CSV table of C-alpha atoms in Angstrom, one decimal:
chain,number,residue,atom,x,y,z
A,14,UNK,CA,114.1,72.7,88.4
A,15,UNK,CA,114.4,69.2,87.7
A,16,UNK,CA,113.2,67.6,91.1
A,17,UNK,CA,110.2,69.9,90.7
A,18,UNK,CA,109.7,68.7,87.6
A,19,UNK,CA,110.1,65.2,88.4
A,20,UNK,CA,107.8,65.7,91.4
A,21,UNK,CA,105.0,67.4,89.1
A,22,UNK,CA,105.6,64.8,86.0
A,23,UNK,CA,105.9,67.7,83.9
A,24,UNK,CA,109.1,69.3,81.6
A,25,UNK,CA,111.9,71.3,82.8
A,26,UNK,CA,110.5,74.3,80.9
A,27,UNK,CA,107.5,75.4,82.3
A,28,UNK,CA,109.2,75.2,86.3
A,29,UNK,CA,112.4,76.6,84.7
A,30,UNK,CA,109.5,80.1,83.4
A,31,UNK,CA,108.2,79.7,86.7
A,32,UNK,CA,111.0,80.1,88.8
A,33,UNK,CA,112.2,83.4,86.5
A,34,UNK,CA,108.6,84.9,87.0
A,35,UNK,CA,109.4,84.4,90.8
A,36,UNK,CA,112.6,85.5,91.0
A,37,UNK,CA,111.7,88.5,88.6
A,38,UNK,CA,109.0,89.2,91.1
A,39,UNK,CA,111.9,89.1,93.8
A,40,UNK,CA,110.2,86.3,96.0
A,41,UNK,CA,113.0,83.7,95.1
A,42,UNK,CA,117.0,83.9,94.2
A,43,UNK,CA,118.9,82.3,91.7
A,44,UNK,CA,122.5,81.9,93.1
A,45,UNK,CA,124.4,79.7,90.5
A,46,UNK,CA,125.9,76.5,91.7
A,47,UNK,CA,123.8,76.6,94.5
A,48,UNK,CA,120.2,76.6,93.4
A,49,UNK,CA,117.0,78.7,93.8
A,50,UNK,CA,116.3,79.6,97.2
A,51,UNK,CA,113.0,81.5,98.9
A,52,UNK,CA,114.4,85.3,99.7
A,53,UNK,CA,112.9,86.7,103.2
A,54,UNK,CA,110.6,89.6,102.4
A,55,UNK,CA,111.9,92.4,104.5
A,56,UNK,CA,109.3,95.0,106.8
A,57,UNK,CA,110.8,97.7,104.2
A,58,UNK,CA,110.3,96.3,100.7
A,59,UNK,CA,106.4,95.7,102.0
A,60,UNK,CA,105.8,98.8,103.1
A,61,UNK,CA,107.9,100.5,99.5
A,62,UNK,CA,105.2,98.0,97.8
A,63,UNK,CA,102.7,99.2,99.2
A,64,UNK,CA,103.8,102.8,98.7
A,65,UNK,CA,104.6,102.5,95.5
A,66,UNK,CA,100.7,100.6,95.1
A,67,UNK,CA,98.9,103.0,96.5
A,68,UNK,CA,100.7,106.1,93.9
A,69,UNK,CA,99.8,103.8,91.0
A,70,UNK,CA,96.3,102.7,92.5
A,71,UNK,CA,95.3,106.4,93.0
A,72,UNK,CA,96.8,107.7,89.8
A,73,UNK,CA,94.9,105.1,88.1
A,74,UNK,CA,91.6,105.9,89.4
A,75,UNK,CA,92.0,109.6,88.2
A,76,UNK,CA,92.5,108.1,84.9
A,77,UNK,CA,89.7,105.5,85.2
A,78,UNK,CA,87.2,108.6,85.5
A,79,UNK,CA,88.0,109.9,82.2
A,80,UNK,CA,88.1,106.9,80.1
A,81,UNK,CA,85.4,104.4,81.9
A,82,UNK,CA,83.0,102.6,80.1
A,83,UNK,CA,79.5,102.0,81.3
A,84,UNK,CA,79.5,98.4,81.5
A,85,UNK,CA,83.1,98.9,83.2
A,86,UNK,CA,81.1,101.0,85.9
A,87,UNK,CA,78.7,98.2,85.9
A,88,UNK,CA,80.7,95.7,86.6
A,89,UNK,CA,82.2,97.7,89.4
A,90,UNK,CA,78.7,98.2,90.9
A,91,UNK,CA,78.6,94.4,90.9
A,92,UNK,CA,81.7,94.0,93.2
A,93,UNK,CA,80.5,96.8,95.6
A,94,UNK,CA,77.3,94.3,95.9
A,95,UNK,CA,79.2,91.5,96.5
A,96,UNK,CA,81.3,93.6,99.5
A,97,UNK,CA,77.9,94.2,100.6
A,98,UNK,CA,76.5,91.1,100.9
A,99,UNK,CA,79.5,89.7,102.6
A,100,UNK,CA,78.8,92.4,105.2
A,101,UNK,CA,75.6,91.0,105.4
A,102,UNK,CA,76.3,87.6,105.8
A,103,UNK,CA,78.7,88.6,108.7
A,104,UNK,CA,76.6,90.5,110.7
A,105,UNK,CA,73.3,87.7,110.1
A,106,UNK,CA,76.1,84.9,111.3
A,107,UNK,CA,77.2,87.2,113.9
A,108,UNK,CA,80.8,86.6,112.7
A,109,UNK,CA,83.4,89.1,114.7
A,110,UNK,CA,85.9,88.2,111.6
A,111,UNK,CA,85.4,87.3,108.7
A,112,UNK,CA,86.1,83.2,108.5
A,113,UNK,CA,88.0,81.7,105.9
A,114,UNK,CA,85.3,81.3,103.3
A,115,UNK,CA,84.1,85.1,103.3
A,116,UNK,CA,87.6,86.4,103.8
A,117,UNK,CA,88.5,84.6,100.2
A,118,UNK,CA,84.8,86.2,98.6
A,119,UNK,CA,86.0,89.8,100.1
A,120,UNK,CA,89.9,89.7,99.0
A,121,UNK,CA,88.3,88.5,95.3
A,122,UNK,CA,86.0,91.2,95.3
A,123,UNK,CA,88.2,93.6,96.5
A,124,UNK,CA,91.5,93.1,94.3
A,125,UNK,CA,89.2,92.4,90.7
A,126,UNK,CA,87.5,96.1,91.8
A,127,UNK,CA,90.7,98.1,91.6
A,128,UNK,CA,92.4,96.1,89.3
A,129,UNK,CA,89.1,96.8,86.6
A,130,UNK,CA,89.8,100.0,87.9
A,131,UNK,CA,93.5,100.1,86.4
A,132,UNK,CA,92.2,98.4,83.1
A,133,UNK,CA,90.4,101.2,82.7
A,134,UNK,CA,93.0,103.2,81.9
A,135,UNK,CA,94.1,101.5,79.0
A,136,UNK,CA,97.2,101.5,80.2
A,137,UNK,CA,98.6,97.5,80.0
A,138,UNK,CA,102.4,98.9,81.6
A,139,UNK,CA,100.9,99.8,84.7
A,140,UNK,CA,98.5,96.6,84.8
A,141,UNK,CA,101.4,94.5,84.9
A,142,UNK,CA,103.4,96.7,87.8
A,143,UNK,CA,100.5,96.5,90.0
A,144,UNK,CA,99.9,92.6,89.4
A,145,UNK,CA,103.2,92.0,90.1
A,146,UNK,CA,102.8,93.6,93.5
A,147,UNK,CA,99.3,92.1,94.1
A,148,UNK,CA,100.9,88.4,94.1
A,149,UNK,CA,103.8,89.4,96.9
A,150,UNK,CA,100.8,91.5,98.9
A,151,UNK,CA,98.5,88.0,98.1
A,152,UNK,CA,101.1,86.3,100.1
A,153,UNK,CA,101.3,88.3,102.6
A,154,UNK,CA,97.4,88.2,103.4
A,155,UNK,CA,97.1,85.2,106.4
A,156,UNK,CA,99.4,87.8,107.9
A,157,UNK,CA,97.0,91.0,108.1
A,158,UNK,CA,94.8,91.9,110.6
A,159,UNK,CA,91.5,90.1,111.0
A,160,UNK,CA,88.6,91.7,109.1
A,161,UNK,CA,85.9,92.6,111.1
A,162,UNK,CA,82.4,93.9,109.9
A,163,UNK,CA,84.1,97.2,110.5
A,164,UNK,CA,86.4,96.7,108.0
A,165,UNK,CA,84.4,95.2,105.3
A,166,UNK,CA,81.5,98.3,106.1
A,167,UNK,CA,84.0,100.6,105.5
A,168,UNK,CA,85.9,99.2,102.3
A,169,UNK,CA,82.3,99.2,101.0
A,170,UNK,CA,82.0,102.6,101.8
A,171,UNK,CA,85.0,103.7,100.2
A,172,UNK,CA,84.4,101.4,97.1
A,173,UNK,CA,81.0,103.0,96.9
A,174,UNK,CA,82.6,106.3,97.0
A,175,UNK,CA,85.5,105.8,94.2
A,176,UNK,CA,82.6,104.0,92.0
A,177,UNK,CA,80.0,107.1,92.2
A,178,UNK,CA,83.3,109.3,92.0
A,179,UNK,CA,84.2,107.4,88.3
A,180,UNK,CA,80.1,107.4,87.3
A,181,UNK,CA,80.8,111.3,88.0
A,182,UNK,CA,83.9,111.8,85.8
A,183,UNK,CA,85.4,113.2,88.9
A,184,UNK,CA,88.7,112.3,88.5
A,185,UNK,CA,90.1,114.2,91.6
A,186,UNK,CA,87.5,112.8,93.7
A,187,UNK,CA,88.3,109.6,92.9
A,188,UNK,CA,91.9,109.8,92.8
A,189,UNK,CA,91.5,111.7,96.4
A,190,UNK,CA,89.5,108.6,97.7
A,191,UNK,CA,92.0,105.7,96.4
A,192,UNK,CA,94.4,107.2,98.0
């Protein structure tokens, strides 16, 4: 804590609350008279993240459709159109992937859809579960697959299809499509 602090010119405090959001989020260990070390991520706690993501995620969406506001819906539409667009710019650059600066507009677009999805819900306990797996998953994204224009056409199907599923009320549809 203190070189870091040192390093950044700033108080011991603030790195000291950093380092116990990060080691509450599991991505670093505290071992005393040692230090704080970076813990490996293993295959198997990514894939229970994920898991345990896509329960919450899909839950949440059924929720969403009962307790949406218009203007939530709204804003929703407005991501879809942004997934859109990036699509478009691929295909008018002929990009095979996406490069770095569309990649960062679709992850954005993507991950502020279904997390207005989950604030729909009202439900703040299961806001902060899922943002604490978003930032390990955020960390993990250099390592994905590329996306392709097949990738972004079909997340902006799907989005498209959870969005008219929440206009609808439908909150079987749209838990069925989350998921």
């Amino acid at each position: 804590e203190a070189a870091i602090a040192k390093d950044l010119g700033i108080s011991r405090t603030p790195v000291g609350e950093a380092i116990r959001q990060l080691a509450d989020e599991g991505l670093v260990e505290q071992v005393p008279r040692y230090g704080t070390i970076v813990r490996r991520i293993e295959r198997r706690e990514l894939a229970e993240l994920y898991e345990m993501r896509e329960a919450l995620e899909s839950y949440s969406a059924a929720r969403a459709a009962e307790r949406i506001s218009q203007h939530q819906t709204e804003d929703l539409d407005r991501y879809c159109a942004a997934l859109d667009q990036i699509g478009r710019q691929a295909r008018e650059n002929d990009l095979t992937e996406l490069d770095e600066s569309l990649l960062n507009k679709f992850l954005a677009a993507d991950m502020a859809f279904h997390l207005l999805i989950i604030q729909a819900t009202g439900n703040s306990r299961i806001m902060k579960v899922v943002r604490s797996t978003r930032t390990i998953a955020r960390i993990f994204h250099t390592r994905r697959e590329p996306h392709n224009l097949a990738v972004v056409e079909g997340a902006f199907r799907y989005h498209t299809q959870i969005l008219e599923a929440l206009r609808r009320g439908d909150a079987e549809e749209a838990r069925r499509i989350t998921e």
